[in-house]
Short mmCIF file of C-alpha atoms and ligand atoms in Angstrom, two decimals:
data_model
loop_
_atom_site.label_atom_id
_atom_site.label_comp_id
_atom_site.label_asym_id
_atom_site.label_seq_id
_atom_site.Cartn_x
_atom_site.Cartn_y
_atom_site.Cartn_z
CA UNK A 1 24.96 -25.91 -16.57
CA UNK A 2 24.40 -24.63 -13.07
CA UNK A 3 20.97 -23.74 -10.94
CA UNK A 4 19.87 -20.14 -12.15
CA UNK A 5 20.76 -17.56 -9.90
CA UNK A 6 17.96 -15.68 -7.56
CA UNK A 7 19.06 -12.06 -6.00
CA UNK A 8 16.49 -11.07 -3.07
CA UNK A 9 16.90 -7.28 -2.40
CA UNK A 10 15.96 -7.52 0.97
CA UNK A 11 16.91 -9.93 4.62
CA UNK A 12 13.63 -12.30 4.59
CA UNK A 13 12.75 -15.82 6.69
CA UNK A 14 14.86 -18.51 5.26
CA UNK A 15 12.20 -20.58 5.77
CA UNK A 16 9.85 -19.18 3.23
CA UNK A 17 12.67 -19.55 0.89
CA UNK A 18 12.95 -23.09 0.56
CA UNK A 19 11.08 -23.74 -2.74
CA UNK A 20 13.01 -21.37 -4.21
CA UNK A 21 16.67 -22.64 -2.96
CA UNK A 22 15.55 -26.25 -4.34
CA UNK A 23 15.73 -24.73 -7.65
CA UNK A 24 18.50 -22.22 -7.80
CA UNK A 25 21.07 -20.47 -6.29
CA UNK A 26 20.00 -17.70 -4.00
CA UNK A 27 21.91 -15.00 -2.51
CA UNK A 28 20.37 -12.15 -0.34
CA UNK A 29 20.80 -8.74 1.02
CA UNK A 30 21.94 -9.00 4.60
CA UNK A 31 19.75 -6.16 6.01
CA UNK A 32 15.87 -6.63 6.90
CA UNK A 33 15.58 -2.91 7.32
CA UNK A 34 18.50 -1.06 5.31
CA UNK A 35 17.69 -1.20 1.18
CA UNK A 36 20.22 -2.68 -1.17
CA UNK A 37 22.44 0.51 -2.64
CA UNK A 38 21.73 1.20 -5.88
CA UNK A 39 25.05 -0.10 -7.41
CA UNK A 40 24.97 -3.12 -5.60
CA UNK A 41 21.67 -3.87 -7.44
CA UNK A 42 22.83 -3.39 -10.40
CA UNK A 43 25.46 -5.66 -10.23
CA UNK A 44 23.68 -8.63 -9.02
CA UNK A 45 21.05 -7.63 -11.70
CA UNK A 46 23.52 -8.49 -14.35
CA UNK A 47 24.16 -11.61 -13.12
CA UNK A 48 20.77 -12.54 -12.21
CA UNK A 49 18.10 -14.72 -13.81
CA UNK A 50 15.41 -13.87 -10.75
CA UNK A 51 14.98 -11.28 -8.35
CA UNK A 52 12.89 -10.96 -5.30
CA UNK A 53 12.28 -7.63 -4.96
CA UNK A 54 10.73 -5.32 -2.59
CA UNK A 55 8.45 -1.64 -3.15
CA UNK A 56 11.25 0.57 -2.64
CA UNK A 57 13.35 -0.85 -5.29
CA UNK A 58 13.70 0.67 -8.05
CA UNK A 59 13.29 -1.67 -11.19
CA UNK A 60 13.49 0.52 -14.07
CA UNK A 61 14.95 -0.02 -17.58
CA UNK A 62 18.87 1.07 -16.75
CA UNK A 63 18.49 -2.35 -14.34
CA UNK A 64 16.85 -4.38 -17.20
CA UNK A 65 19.29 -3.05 -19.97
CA UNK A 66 21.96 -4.30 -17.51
CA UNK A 67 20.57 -7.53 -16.78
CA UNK A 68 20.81 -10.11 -20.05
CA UNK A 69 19.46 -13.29 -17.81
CA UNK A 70 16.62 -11.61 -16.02
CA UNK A 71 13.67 -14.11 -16.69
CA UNK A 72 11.55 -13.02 -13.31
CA UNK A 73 11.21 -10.08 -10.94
CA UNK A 74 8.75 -10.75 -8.37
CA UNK A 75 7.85 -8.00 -5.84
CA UNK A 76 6.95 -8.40 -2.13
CA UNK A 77 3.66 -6.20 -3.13
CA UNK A 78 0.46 -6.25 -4.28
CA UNK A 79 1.37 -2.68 -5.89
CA UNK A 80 3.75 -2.90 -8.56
CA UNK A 81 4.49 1.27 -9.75
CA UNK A 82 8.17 0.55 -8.79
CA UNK A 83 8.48 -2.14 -11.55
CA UNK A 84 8.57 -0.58 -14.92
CA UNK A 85 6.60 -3.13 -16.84
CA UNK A 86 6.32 -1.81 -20.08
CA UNK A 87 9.81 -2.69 -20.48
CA UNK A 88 9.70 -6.04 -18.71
CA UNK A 89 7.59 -6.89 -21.08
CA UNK A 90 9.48 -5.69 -23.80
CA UNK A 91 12.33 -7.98 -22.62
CA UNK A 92 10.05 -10.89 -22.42
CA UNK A 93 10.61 -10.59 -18.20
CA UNK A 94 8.40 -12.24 -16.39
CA UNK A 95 6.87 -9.39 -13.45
CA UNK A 96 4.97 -11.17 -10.36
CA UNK A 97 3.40 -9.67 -7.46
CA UNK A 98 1.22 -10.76 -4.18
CA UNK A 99 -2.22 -9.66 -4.04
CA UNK A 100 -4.77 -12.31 -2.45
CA UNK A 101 -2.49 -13.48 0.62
CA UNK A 102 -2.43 -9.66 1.60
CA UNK A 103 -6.15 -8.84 0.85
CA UNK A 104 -7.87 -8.85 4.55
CA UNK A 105 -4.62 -7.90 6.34
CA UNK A 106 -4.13 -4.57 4.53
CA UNK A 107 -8.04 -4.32 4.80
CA UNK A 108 -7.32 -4.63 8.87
CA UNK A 109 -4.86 -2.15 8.75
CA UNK A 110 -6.93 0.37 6.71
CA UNK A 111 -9.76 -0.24 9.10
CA UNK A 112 -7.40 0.13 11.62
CA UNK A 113 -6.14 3.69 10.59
CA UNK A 114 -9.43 4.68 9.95
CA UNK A 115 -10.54 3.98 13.36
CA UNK A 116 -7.43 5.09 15.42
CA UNK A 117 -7.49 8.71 13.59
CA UNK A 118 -11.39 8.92 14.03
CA UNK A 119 -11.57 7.98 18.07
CA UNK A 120 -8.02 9.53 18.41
CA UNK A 121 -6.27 6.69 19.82
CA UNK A 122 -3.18 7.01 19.32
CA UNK A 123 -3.04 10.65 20.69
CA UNK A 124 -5.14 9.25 23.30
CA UNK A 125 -2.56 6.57 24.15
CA UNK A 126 0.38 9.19 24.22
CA UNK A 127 -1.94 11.19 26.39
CA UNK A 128 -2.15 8.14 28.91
CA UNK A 129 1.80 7.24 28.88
CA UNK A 130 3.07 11.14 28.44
CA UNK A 131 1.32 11.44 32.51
CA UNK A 132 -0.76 13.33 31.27
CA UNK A 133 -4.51 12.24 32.25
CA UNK A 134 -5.12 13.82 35.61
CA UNK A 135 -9.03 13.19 35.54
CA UNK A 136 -12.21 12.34 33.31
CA UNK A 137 -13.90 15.15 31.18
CA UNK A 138 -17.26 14.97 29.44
CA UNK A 139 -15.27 15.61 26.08
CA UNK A 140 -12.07 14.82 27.00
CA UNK A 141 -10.39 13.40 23.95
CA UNK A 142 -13.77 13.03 22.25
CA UNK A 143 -13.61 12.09 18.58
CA UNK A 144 -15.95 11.02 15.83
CA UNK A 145 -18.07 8.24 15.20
CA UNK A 146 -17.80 5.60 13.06
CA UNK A 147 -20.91 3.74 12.57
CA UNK A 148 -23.63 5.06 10.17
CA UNK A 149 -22.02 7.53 8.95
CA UNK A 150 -20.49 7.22 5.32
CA UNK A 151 -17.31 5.90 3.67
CA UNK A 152 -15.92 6.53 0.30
CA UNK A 153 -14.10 3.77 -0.91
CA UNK A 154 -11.67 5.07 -4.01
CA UNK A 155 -10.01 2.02 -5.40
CA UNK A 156 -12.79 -0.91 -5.22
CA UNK A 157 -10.07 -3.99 -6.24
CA UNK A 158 -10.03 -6.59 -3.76
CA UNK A 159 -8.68 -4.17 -0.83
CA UNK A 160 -11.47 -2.13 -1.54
CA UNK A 161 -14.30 -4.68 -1.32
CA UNK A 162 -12.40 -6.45 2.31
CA UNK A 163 -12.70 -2.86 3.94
CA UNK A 164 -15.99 -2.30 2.22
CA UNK A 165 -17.00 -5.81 4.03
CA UNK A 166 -15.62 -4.61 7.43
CA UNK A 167 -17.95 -1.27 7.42
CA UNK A 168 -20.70 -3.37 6.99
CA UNK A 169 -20.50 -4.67 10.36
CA UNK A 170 -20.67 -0.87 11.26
CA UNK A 171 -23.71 -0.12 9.49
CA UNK A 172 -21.93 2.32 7.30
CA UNK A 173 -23.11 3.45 4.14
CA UNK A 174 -20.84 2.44 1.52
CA UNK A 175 -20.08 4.81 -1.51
CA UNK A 176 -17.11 3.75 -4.15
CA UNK A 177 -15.52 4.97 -7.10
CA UNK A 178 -13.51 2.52 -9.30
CA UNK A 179 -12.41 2.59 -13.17
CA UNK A 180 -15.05 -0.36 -13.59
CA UNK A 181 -18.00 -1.03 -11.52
CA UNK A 182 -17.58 -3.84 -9.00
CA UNK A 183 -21.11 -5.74 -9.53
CA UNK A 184 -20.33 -8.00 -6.58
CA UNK A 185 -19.42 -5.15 -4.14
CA UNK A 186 -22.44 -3.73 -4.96
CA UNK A 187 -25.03 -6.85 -4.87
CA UNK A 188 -23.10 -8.44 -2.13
CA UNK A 189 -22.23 -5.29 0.22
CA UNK A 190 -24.90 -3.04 -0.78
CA UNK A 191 -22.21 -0.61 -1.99
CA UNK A 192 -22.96 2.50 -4.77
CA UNK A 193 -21.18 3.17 -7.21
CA UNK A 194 -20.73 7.45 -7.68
CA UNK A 195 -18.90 9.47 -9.45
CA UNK A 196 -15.62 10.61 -7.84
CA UNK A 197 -16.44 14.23 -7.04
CA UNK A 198 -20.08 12.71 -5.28
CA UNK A 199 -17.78 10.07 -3.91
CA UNK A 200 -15.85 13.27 -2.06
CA UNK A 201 -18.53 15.41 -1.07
CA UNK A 202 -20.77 13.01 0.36
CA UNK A 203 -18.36 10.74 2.34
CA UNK A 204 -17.43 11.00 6.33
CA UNK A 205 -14.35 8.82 5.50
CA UNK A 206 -12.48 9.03 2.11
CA UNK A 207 -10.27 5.91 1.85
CA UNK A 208 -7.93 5.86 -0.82
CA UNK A 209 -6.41 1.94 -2.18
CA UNK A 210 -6.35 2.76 -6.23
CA UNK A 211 -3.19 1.26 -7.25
CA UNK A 212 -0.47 4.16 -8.13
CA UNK A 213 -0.78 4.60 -11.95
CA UNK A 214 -0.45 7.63 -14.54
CA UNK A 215 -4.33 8.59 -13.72
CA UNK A 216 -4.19 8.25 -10.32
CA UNK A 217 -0.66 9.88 -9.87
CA UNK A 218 -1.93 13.20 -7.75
CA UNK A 219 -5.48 12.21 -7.69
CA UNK A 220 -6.24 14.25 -4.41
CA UNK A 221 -5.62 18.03 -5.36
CA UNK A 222 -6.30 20.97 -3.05
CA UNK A 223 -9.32 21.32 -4.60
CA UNK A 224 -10.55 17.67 -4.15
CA UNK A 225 -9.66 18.60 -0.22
CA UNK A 226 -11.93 21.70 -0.33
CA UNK A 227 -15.20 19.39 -1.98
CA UNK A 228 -14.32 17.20 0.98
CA UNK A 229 -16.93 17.84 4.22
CA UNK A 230 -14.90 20.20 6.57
CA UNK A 231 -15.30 17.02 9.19
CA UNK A 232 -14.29 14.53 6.34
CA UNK A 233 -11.16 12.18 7.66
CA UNK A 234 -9.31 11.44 4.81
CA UNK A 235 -7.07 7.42 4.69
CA UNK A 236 -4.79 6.46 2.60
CA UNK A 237 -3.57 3.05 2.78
CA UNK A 238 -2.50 2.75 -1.01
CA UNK A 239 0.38 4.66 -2.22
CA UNK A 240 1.74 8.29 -1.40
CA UNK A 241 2.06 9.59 -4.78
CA UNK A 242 -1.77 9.66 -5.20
CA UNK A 243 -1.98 12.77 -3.34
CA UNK A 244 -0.23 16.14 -3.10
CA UNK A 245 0.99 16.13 -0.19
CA UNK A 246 1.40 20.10 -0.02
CA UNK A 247 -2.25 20.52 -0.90
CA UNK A 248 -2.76 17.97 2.18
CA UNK A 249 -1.04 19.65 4.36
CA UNK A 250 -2.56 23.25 3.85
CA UNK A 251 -5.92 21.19 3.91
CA UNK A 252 -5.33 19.73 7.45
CA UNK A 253 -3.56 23.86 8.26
CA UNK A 254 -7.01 25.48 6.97
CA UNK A 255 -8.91 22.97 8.32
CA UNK A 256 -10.69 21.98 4.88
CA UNK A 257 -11.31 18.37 6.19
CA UNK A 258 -11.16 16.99 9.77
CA UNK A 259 -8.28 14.46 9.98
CA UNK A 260 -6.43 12.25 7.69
CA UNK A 261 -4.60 8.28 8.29
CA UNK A 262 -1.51 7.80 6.06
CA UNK A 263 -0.10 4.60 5.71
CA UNK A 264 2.12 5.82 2.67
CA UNK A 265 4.21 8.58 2.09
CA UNK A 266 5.16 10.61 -1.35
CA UNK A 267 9.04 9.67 -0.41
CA UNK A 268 9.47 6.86 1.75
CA UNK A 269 10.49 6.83 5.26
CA UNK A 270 9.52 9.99 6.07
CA UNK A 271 11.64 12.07 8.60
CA UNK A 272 10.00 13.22 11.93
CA UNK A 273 10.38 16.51 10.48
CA UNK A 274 7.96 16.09 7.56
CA UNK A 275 5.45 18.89 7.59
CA UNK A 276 2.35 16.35 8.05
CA UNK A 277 3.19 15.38 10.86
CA UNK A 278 2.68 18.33 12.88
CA UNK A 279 -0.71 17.82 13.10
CA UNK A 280 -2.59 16.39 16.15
CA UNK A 281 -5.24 15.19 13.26
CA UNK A 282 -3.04 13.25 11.33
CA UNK A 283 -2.12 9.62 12.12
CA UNK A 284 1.16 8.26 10.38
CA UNK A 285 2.56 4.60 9.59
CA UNK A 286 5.20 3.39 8.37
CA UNK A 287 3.59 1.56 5.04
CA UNK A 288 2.51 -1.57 7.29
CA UNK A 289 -0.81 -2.18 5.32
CA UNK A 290 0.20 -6.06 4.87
CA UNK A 291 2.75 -6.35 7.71
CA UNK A 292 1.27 -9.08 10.23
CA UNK A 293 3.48 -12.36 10.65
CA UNK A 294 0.86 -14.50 8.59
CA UNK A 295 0.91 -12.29 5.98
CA UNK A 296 4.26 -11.29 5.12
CA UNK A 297 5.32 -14.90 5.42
CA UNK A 298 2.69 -15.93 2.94
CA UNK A 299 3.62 -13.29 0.78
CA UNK A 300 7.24 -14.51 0.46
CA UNK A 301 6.22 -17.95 0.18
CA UNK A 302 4.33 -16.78 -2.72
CA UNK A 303 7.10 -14.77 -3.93
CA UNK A 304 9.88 -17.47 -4.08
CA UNK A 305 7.38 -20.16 -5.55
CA UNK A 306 6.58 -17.44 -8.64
CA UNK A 307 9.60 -17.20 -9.35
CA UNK A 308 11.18 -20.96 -9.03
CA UNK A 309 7.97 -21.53 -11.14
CA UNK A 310 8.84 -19.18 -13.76
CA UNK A 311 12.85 -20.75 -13.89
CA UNK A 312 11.00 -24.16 -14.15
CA UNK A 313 9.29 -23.35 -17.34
CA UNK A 314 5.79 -23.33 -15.86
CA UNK A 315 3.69 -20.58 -15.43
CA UNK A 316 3.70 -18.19 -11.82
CA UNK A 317 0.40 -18.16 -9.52
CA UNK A 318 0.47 -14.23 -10.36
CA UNK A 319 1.67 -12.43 -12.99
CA UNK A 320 0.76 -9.05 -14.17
CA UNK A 321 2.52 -9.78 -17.19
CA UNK A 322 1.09 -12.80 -18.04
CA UNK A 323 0.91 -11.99 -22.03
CA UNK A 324 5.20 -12.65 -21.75
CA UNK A 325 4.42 -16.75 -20.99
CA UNK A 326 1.74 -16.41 -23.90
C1 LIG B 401 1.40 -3.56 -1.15
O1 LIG B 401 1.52 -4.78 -1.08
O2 LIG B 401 1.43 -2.97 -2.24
C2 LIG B 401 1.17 -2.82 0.13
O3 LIG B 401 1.36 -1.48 -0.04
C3 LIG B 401 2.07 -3.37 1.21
O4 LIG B 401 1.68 -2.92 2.47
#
């Protein structure tokens, strides 16, 4: 019998592939930034017995139905909404994905967007290279501050409790709202647990990292914008989907809330056309939350050792389907 055969949906290092070739055969997509079509997928689905797949693929039951070998799909993600794992279960598939290696990284960047849209730098920036600073002004490009005021930290997972630890260190007051409480956030970081709506009213910052799921799908409604404070910025570094986007935008038009820092997108990429991004207000990324070097090497490392694990017979370092390996 030959080595099992390994599909990765996406161009990554071949060097954090190695532990993976050793054990099977491995082909790959050629394009780091173009996705795999859809039919192309499908076909090297049914042939598969692993695939290494990435946040925009779609891995839904059609793929599964079509794939009789499948033993493992592990995602470059600590989010997982693109996987249907109900049926991966079902078949007895394997599902892995990459949370720890990504934890202070995507923390950084959620920091980072918090910061940028609060002190305005990146319109400052543009202001700088677009020629257009002539001289200094008392409130010239003046923003909001930062430290001591008060963040609302929705989603307190791991993400949650690494930014939670960073606004420490600017004597913020820490507010959360989680499905359970998070003793060691709270003991450890002096963060409260509220309920949601307290969590919105009362927060300077509103950071968003709940994982995309059926209760969180359109969590932030127009009227969650209009309990925000009118100088509320509102980040979200978790998935697109949580929020309405339409109810965001008329938010940021009526000026319910005072800025916003999106990592993620409803539909990803987003045009430069899309309707948020007309606003001075709103800072935009293109879903980078765990994109530095270190990270997203570790992250495939981890994602080719899951799955040459999983074709050895042994168990993966993480599953979210670990009930299939019993
Ligand atoms: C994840 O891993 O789910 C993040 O969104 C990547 O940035």
């Amino acid at each position: 019998m030959g080595k099992p055969y390994v599909y990765i949906t996406r161009n990554v290092p071949k060097e954090t592939i190695t532990s993976l070739e050793e054990v099977a055969e491995v082909a790959m997509w050629p394009h780091e930034e173009e996705p795999v079509p859809r039919n192309i997928l499908l076909q090297e689905a049914e042939k598969a017995d692993g695939l290494f797949t990435m946040l925009s693929d779609k891995v839904d039951k059609e793929l599964m139905d079509g794939a009789p070998h499948l033993k493992v799909i592990a995602n470059l993600a600590v989010g997982f909404d693109n996987i249907d794992v109900q049926t991966a279960t079902d078949k007895k598939i394997v599902v892995c994905n990459t949370p720890d290696v990504l934890t202070d990284t995507t923390a950084d960047l959620t920091f980072a967007l918090l910061m940028a849209t609060a002190r305005r730098i990146v319109e400052a920036s543009d202001y700088v290279k677009d020629g257009k600073w002539k001289n200094w002004g008392p409130l010239l490009l003046a923003g909001t501050d930062i430290h001591h005021k008060t963040i609302g930290i929705v989603g307190m997972g791991r993400i949650g409790a690494a930014v939670a630890k960073r606004a420490t260190g600017f004597d913020m007051e820490i507010l959360y709202h989680n499905r359970s409480r998070n003793e060691k956030a709270e003991k450890e970081l002096g963060a409260t647990y509220v309920s949601f709506d307290e969590l919105i009213k009362r927060s300077d910052f509103v950071v968003c990292l709940a994982p995309l799921t059926k209760e969180t799908e359109n969590l932030f409604t127009w009227a969650t914008f209009t309990l925000m404070k009118k100088s509320a910025i509102f980040i979200n570094a978790s998935r697109g989907a949580v929020v309405d986007e339409v109810a965001l935008e008329r938010a940021l038009e009526e000026k319910e809330i005072g800025g916003a820092g999106l990592d993620v997108f409803r539909v990803e990429p987003i045009s430069a056309t899309h309707p948020l991004l007309r606003f001075k207000n709103v800072v935009a990324l293109p879903h980078i939350g765990s994109s530095s070097m270190e990270t997203r090497y570790a992250m495939c490392e981890l994602v080719s050792r899951n799955i040459a694990n999983v074709l050895l017979g042994s168990k993966p370092e993480t599953s979210v389907n670990p009930e299939v390996l019993g």
